[in-house]
PDB file of C-alpha atoms in Angstrom:
ATOM      1  CA  UNK A 218    -191.070 -68.130 -61.557  1.00  0.00           C
ATOM      2  CA  UNK A 219    -188.150 -65.959 -60.414  1.00  0.00           C
ATOM      3  CA  UNK A 220    -188.069 -64.303 -57.025  1.00  0.00           C
ATOM      4  CA  UNK A 221    -187.832 -60.516 -57.044  1.00  0.00           C
ATOM      5  CA  UNK A 222    -185.068 -59.246 -54.800  1.00  0.00           C
ATOM      6  CA  UNK A 223    -186.454 -56.840 -52.280  1.00  0.00           C
ATOM      7  CA  UNK A 224    -184.281 -53.763 -51.760  1.00  0.00           C
ATOM      8  CA  UNK A 225    -184.001 -51.612 -48.754  1.00  0.00           C
ATOM      9  CA  UNK A 226    -184.913 -47.988 -49.058  1.00  0.00           C
ATOM     10  CA  UNK A 227    -181.351 -47.343 -47.795  1.00  0.00           C
ATOM     11  CA  UNK A 228    -179.780 -49.202 -50.698  1.00  0.00           C
ATOM     12  CA  UNK A 229    -176.511 -47.452 -51.708  1.00  0.00           C
ATOM     13  CA  UNK A 230    -177.122 -44.707 -49.104  1.00  0.00           C
ATOM     14  CA  UNK A 231    -174.134 -45.720 -46.895  1.00  0.00           C
ATOM     15  CA  UNK A 232    -171.755 -47.155 -49.543  1.00  0.00           C
ATOM     16  CA  UNK A 233    -169.426 -44.124 -49.221  1.00  0.00           C
ATOM     17  CA  UNK A 234    -168.767 -44.651 -45.541  1.00  0.00           C
ATOM     18  CA  UNK A 235    -165.731 -46.982 -45.839  1.00  0.00           C
ATOM     19  CA  UNK A 236    -163.944 -44.500 -48.108  1.00  0.00           C
ATOM     20  CA  UNK A 237    -165.160 -41.302 -46.196  1.00  0.00           C
ATOM     21  CA  UNK A 238    -162.095 -39.226 -45.312  1.00  0.00           C
ATOM     22  CA  UNK A 239    -162.046 -38.431 -41.596  1.00  0.00           C
ATOM     23  CA  UNK A 240    -159.515 -36.306 -39.622  1.00  0.00           C
ATOM     24  CA  UNK A 241    -156.356 -38.327 -38.938  1.00  0.00           C
ATOM     25  CA  UNK A 242    -155.937 -40.058 -35.650  1.00  0.00           C
ATOM     26  CA  UNK A 243    -152.381 -39.011 -34.644  1.00  0.00           C
ATOM     27  CA  UNK A 244    -150.059 -41.171 -32.609  1.00  0.00           C
ATOM     28  CA  UNK A 245    -146.931 -41.022 -30.478  1.00  0.00           C
ATOM     29  CA  UNK A 246    -144.256 -43.659 -30.045  1.00  0.00           C
ATOM     30  CA  UNK A 247    -144.989 -46.413 -27.484  1.00  0.00           C
ATOM     31  CA  UNK A 248    -141.892 -46.434 -25.313  1.00  0.00           C
ATOM     32  CA  UNK A 249    -143.163 -49.597 -23.660  1.00  0.00           C
ATOM     33  CA  UNK A 250    -143.518 -51.489 -26.921  1.00  0.00           C
ATOM     34  CA  UNK A 251    -142.992 -55.217 -26.303  1.00  0.00           C
ATOM     35  CA  UNK A 252    -144.814 -55.058 -23.024  1.00  0.00           C
ATOM     36  CA  UNK A 253    -148.456 -55.919 -23.386  1.00  0.00           C
ATOM     37  CA  UNK A 254    -150.894 -53.610 -21.682  1.00  0.00           C
ATOM     38  CA  UNK A 255    -154.389 -52.274 -22.308  1.00  0.00           C
ATOM     39  CA  UNK A 256    -155.513 -48.682 -22.978  1.00  0.00           C
ATOM     40  CA  UNK A 257    -159.173 -47.797 -22.735  1.00  0.00           C
ATOM     41  CA  UNK A 258    -161.018 -44.675 -24.024  1.00  0.00           C
ATOM     42  CA  UNK A 259    -164.582 -43.695 -23.197  1.00  0.00           C
ATOM     43  CA  UNK A 260    -166.237 -41.098 -25.355  1.00  0.00           C
ATOM     44  CA  UNK A 261    -169.535 -40.465 -23.496  1.00  0.00           C
ATOM     45  CA  UNK A 262    -170.912 -37.640 -25.662  1.00  0.00           C
ATOM     46  CA  UNK A 263    -170.705 -39.156 -29.092  1.00  0.00           C
ATOM     47  CA  UNK A 264    -173.142 -37.731 -31.642  1.00  0.00           C
ATOM     48  CA  UNK A 265    -173.980 -38.601 -35.191  1.00  0.00           C
ATOM     49  CA  UNK A 266    -177.190 -38.163 -37.222  1.00  0.00           C
ATOM     50  CA  UNK A 267    -179.821 -40.732 -37.959  1.00  0.00           C
ATOM     51  CA  UNK A 268    -179.769 -41.146 -41.765  1.00  0.00           C
ATOM     52  CA  UNK A 269    -183.593 -41.826 -41.732  1.00  0.00           C
ATOM     53  CA  UNK A 270    -184.918 -38.983 -39.516  1.00  0.00           C
ATOM     54  CA  UNK A 271    -182.066 -36.494 -39.599  1.00  0.00           C
ATOM     55  CA  UNK A 272    -182.285 -36.331 -35.790  1.00  0.00           C
ATOM     56  CA  UNK A 273    -179.167 -36.652 -33.629  1.00  0.00           C
ATOM     57  CA  UNK A 274    -178.116 -40.016 -32.249  1.00  0.00           C
ATOM     58  CA  UNK A 275    -176.382 -39.944 -28.917  1.00  0.00           C
ATOM     59  CA  UNK A 276    -174.226 -42.714 -27.470  1.00  0.00           C
ATOM     60  CA  UNK A 277    -171.063 -43.722 -25.770  1.00  0.00           C
ATOM     61  CA  UNK A 278    -168.147 -45.074 -27.721  1.00  0.00           C
ATOM     62  CA  UNK A 279    -165.676 -47.410 -25.931  1.00  0.00           C
ATOM     63  CA  UNK A 280    -162.286 -48.199 -27.424  1.00  0.00           C
ATOM     64  CA  UNK A 281    -159.993 -50.757 -25.749  1.00  0.00           C
ATOM     65  CA  UNK A 282    -156.716 -51.623 -27.332  1.00  0.00           C
ATOM     66  CA  UNK A 283    -153.320 -53.187 -26.830  1.00  0.00           C
ATOM     67  CA  UNK A 284    -150.701 -50.928 -28.491  1.00  0.00           C
ATOM     68  CA  UNK A 285    -147.794 -52.185 -30.541  1.00  0.00           C
ATOM     69  CA  UNK A 286    -145.350 -49.403 -31.592  1.00  0.00           C
ATOM     70  CA  UNK A 287    -147.800 -46.552 -31.587  1.00  0.00           C
ATOM     71  CA  UNK A 288    -150.325 -45.017 -29.083  1.00  0.00           C
ATOM     72  CA  UNK A 289    -153.305 -42.952 -30.087  1.00  0.00           C
ATOM     73  CA  UNK A 290    -153.033 -39.230 -29.328  1.00  0.00           C
ATOM     74  CA  UNK A 291    -156.083 -37.875 -27.463  1.00  0.00           C
ATOM     75  CA  UNK A 292    -156.622 -34.493 -29.017  1.00  0.00           C
ATOM     76  CA  UNK A 293    -156.714 -35.882 -32.490  1.00  0.00           C
ATOM     77  CA  UNK A 294    -158.985 -38.693 -31.350  1.00  0.00           C
ATOM     78  CA  UNK A 295    -161.417 -36.081 -29.962  1.00  0.00           C
ATOM     79  CA  UNK A 296    -161.353 -34.187 -33.285  1.00  0.00           C
ATOM     80  CA  UNK A 297    -161.863 -37.452 -35.111  1.00  0.00           C
ATOM     81  CA  UNK A 298    -164.941 -38.283 -33.017  1.00  0.00           C
ATOM     82  CA  UNK A 299    -166.355 -34.785 -33.525  1.00  0.00           C
ATOM     83  CA  UNK A 300    -166.253 -35.254 -37.286  1.00  0.00           C
ATOM     84  CA  UNK A 301    -169.222 -37.643 -36.967  1.00  0.00           C
ATOM     85  CA  UNK A 302    -171.379 -34.945 -35.433  1.00  0.00           C
ATOM     86  CA  UNK A 303    -173.264 -33.944 -38.632  1.00  0.00           C
ATOM     87  CA  UNK A 304    -172.907 -37.163 -40.593  1.00  0.00           C
ATOM     88  CA  UNK A 305    -175.941 -39.344 -41.381  1.00  0.00           C
ATOM     89  CA  UNK A 306    -174.628 -42.769 -40.484  1.00  0.00           C
ATOM     90  CA  UNK A 307    -176.024 -46.024 -39.124  1.00  0.00           C
ATOM     91  CA  UNK A 308    -174.868 -47.209 -35.719  1.00  0.00           C
ATOM     92  CA  UNK A 309    -173.277 -50.315 -37.276  1.00  0.00           C
ATOM     93  CA  UNK A 310    -171.317 -48.321 -39.751  1.00  0.00           C
ATOM     94  CA  UNK A 311    -169.985 -45.974 -37.049  1.00  0.00           C
ATOM     95  CA  UNK A 312    -168.415 -48.829 -35.098  1.00  0.00           C
ATOM     96  CA  UNK A 313    -166.950 -50.466 -38.193  1.00  0.00           C
ATOM     97  CA  UNK A 314    -165.502 -47.166 -39.526  1.00  0.00           C
ATOM     98  CA  UNK A 315    -163.942 -46.224 -36.182  1.00  0.00           C
ATOM     99  CA  UNK A 316    -162.311 -49.638 -35.846  1.00  0.00           C
ATOM    100  CA  UNK A 317    -160.891 -49.666 -39.349  1.00  0.00           C
ATOM    101  CA  UNK A 318    -159.625 -46.034 -38.990  1.00  0.00           C
ATOM    102  CA  UNK A 319    -158.097 -46.859 -35.654  1.00  0.00           C
ATOM    103  CA  UNK A 320    -156.296 -49.994 -36.978  1.00  0.00           C
ATOM    104  CA  UNK A 321    -155.004 -48.020 -39.912  1.00  0.00           C
ATOM    105  CA  UNK A 322    -153.658 -45.221 -37.690  1.00  0.00           C
ATOM    106  CA  UNK A 323    -151.945 -47.085 -34.831  1.00  0.00           C
ATOM    107  CA  UNK A 324    -151.646 -50.789 -35.908  1.00  0.00           C
ATOM    108  CA  UNK A 325    -152.557 -52.208 -32.560  1.00  0.00           C
ATOM    109  CA  UNK A 326    -152.093 -55.831 -31.462  1.00  0.00           C
ATOM    110  CA  UNK A 327    -155.762 -55.839 -30.430  1.00  0.00           C
ATOM    111  CA  UNK A 328    -158.628 -53.394 -30.489  1.00  0.00           C
ATOM    112  CA  UNK A 329    -162.360 -53.532 -29.531  1.00  0.00           C
ATOM    113  CA  UNK A 330    -164.832 -50.786 -30.347  1.00  0.00           C
ATOM    114  CA  UNK A 331    -168.241 -50.641 -28.761  1.00  0.00           C
ATOM    115  CA  UNK A 332    -170.990 -48.185 -29.674  1.00  0.00           C
ATOM    116  CA  UNK A 333    -173.537 -48.047 -26.823  1.00  0.00           C
ATOM    117  CA  UNK A 334    -176.368 -45.897 -28.082  1.00  0.00           C
ATOM    118  CA  UNK A 335    -179.107 -44.157 -26.073  1.00  0.00           C
ATOM    119  CA  UNK A 336    -182.583 -45.581 -26.313  1.00  0.00           C
ATOM    120  CA  UNK A 337    -184.444 -44.274 -29.389  1.00  0.00           C
ATOM    121  CA  UNK A 338    -188.001 -45.224 -30.223  1.00  0.00           C
ATOM    122  CA  UNK A 339    -187.921 -47.830 -27.394  1.00  0.00           C
ATOM    123  CA  UNK A 340    -184.873 -49.579 -28.850  1.00  0.00           C
ATOM    124  CA  UNK A 341    -181.474 -49.784 -27.250  1.00  0.00           C
ATOM    125  CA  UNK A 342    -178.589 -50.484 -29.686  1.00  0.00           C
ATOM    126  CA  UNK A 343    -175.127 -51.766 -28.823  1.00  0.00           C
ATOM    127  CA  UNK A 344    -172.679 -52.565 -31.682  1.00  0.00           C
ATOM    128  CA  UNK A 345    -169.348 -54.276 -31.045  1.00  0.00           C
ATOM    129  CA  UNK A 346    -166.407 -55.192 -33.226  1.00  0.00           C
ATOM    130  CA  UNK A 347    -162.993 -56.637 -32.419  1.00  0.00           C
ATOM    131  CA  UNK A 348    -159.715 -56.918 -34.310  1.00  0.00           C
ATOM    132  CA  UNK A 349    -156.662 -58.950 -33.463  1.00  0.00           C
ATOM    133  CA  UNK A 350    -153.436 -58.733 -35.584  1.00  0.00           C
TER     134      UNK A 350
END
């Protein structure tokens, strides 16, 4: 007797996220390249959309990184974050997408992205991912 694979009702609904084209995160030259230091960003008004309910998800995104040759430019980072506002995306995919886009844009030595979401339906979600070159 073979087991039937159970599928989520979300099967294939988020497959496009890794290839979704977001606004570019621009950068400027790190004139202190070769000296290791941390830069931290807090985005306290992050908004995306729950792909199940269509309601907004609110949270805070934290980015901490050690730059190499490039530093992230803030205006473009704000525009990048705003691009999520009307997108139906799971919390886990937000954090992974941000980290991968950030690494591609500025090639840091290290970066950590944390998505700390507001309580919804009695559940608090915090998603973290780190990258080290």
